[in-house]
PDB file of C-alpha atoms in Angstrom:
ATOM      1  CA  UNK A   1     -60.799   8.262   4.687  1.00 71.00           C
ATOM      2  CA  UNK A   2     -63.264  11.177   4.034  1.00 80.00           C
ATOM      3  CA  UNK A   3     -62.033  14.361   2.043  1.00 88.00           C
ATOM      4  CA  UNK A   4     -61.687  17.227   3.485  1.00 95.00           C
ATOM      5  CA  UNK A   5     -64.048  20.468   2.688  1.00 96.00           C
ATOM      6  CA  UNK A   6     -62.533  23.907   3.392  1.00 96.00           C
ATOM      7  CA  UNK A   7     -64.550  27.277   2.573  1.00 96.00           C
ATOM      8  CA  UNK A   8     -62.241  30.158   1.381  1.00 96.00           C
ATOM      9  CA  UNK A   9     -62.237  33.352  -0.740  1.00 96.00           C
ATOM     10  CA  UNK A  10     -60.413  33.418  -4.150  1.00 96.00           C
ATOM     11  CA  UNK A  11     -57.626  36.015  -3.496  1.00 97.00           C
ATOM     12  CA  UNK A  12     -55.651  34.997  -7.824  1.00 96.00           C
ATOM     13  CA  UNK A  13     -56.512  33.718 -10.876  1.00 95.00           C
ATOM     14  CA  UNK A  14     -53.901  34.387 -12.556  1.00 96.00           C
ATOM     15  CA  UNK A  15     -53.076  31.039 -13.532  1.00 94.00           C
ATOM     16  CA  UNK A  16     -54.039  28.746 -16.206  1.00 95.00           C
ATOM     17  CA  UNK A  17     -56.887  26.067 -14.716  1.00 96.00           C
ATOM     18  CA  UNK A  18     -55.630  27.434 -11.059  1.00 97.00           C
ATOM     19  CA  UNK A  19     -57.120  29.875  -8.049  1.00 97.00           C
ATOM     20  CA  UNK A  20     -54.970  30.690  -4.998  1.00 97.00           C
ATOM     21  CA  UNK A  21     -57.724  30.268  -2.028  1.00 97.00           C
ATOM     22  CA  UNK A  22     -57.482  32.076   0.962  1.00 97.00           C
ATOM     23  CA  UNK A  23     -58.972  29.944   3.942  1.00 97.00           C
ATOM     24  CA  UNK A  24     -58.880  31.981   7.239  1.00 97.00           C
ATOM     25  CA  UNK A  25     -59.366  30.215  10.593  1.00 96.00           C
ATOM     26  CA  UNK A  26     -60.267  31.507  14.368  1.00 97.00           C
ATOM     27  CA  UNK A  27     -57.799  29.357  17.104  1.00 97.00           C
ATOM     28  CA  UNK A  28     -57.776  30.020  20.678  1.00 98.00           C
ATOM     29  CA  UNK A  29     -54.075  31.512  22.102  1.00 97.00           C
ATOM     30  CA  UNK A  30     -52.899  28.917  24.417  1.00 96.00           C
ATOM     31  CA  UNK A  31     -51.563  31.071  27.120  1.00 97.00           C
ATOM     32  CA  UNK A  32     -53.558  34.504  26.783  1.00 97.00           C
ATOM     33  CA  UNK A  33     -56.768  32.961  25.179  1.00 97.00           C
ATOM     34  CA  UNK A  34     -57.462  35.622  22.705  1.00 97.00           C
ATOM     35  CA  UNK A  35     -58.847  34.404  19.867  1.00 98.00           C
ATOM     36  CA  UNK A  36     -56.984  35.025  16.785  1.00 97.00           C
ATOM     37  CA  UNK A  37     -56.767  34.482  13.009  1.00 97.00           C
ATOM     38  CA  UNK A  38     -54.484  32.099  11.362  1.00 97.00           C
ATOM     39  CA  UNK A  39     -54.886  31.649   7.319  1.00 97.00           C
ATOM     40  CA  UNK A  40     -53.416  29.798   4.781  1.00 97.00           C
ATOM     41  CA  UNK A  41     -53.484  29.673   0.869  1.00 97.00           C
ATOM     42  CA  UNK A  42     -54.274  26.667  -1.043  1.00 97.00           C
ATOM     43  CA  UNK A  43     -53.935  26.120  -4.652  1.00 98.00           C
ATOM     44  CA  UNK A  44     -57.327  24.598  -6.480  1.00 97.00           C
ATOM     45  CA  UNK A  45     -57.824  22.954 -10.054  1.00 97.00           C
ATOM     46  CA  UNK A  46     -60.267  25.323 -11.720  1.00 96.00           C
ATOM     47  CA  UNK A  47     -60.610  22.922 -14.962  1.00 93.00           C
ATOM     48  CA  UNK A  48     -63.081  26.011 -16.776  1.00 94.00           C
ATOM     49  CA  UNK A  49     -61.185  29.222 -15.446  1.00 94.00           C
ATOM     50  CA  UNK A  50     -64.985  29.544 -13.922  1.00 94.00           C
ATOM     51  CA  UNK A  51     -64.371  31.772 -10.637  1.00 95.00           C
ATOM     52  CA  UNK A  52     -62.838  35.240 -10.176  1.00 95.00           C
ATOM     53  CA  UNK A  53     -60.830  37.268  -7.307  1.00 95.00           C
ATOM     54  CA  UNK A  54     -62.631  37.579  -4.074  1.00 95.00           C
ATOM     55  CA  UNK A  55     -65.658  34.934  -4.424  1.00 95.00           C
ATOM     56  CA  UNK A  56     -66.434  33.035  -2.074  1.00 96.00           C
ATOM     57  CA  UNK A  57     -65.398  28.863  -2.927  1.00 96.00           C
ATOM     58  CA  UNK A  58     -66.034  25.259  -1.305  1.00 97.00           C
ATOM     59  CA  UNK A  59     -62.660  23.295  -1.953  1.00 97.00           C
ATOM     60  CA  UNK A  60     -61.979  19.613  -1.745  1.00 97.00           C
ATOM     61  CA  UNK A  61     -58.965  17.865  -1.256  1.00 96.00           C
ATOM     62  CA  UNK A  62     -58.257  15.651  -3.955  1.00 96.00           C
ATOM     63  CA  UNK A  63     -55.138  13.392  -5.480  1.00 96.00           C
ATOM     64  CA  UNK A  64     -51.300  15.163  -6.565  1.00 96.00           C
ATOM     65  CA  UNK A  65     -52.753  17.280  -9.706  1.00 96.00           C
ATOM     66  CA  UNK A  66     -49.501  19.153 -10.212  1.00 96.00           C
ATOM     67  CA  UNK A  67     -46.513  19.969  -7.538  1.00 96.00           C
ATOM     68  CA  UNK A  68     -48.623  22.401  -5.327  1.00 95.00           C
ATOM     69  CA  UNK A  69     -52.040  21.649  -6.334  1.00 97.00           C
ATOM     70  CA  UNK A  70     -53.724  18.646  -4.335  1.00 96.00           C
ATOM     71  CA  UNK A  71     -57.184  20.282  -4.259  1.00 97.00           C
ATOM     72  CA  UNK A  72     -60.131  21.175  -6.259  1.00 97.00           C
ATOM     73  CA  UNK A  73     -62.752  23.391  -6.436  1.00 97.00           C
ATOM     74  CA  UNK A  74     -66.268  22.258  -5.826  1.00 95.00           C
ATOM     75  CA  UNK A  75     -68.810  24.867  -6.156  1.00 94.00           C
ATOM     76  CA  UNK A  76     -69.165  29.104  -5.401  1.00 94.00           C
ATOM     77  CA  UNK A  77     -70.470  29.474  -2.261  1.00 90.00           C
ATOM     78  CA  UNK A  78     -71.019  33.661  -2.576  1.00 83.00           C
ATOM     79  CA  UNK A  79     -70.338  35.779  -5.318  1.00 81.00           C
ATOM     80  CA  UNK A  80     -67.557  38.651  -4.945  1.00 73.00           C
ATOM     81  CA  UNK A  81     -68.353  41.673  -4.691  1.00 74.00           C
ATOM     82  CA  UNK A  82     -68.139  44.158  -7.696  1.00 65.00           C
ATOM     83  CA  UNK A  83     -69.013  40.883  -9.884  1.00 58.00           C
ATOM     84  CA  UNK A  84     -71.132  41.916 -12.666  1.00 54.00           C
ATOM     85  CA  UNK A  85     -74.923  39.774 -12.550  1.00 54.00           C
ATOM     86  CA  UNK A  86     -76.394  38.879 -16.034  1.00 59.00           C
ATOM     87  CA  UNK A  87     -78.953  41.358 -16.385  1.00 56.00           C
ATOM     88  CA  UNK A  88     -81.509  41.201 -19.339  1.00 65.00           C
ATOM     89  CA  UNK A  89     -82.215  45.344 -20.223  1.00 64.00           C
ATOM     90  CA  UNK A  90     -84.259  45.802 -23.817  1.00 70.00           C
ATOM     91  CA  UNK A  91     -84.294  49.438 -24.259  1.00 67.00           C
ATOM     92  CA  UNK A  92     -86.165  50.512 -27.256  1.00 72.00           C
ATOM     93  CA  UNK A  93     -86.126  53.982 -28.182  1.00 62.00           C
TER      94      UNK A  93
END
C-alpha cells in the first residue's frame, strides 16, 4: 500500500524532534454545495529540529514513532514568511 503525501504549513515547534502541521482541505457541502474548509493537525518526526512556524512542509505517513506521531517530514516545500535568508554582506569601511 502506497504512503500517503499531505502538504501543510508548520503552525509549532515547540517540541523536541516534533512540528504540529496544519493541513487544510476544500470539501463540497452536501446539501448547500458551498465549498468549505476543513483542517486538521498532524504531528511529524523532525529528527534535526530543521523547520520553523509557518513554512510550508511535504509530510509522509510513516510507522507508530511515538503515541501521536505516525508521520514524518519529507522536505520544505516554501519558506515562511519573516524567515531570515543567508545573506553574504562584506562591508569594509
Amino acid at each position: 500500500m502506497p504512503k500517503r503525501i499531505l502538504i501543510g504549513t508548520v503552525v509549532s515547534d515547540k517540541t523536541d524532534k516534533t512540528v504540529t502541521v496544519l493541513v487544510e482541505r476544500k470539501v463540497k457541502h452536501p446539501l448547500y454545495g458551498k465549498i468549505i474548509r476543513r483542517s486538521k493537525k498532524y504531528h511529524a518526526h523532525d529528527a534535526d529540529n530543521a523547520y520553523k512556524t509557518g513554512e510550508t512542509v511535504r509530510i509522509e505517513e510513516t510507522r507508530p514513532i511515538s503515541k501521536t506521531k505516525t508521520w514524518q517530514v519529507i522536505e520544505r516545500v516554501q519558506a515562511g514568511k519573516g524567515q531570515a535568508v543567508e545573506a553574504n554582506l562584506d562591508v569594509e569601511a
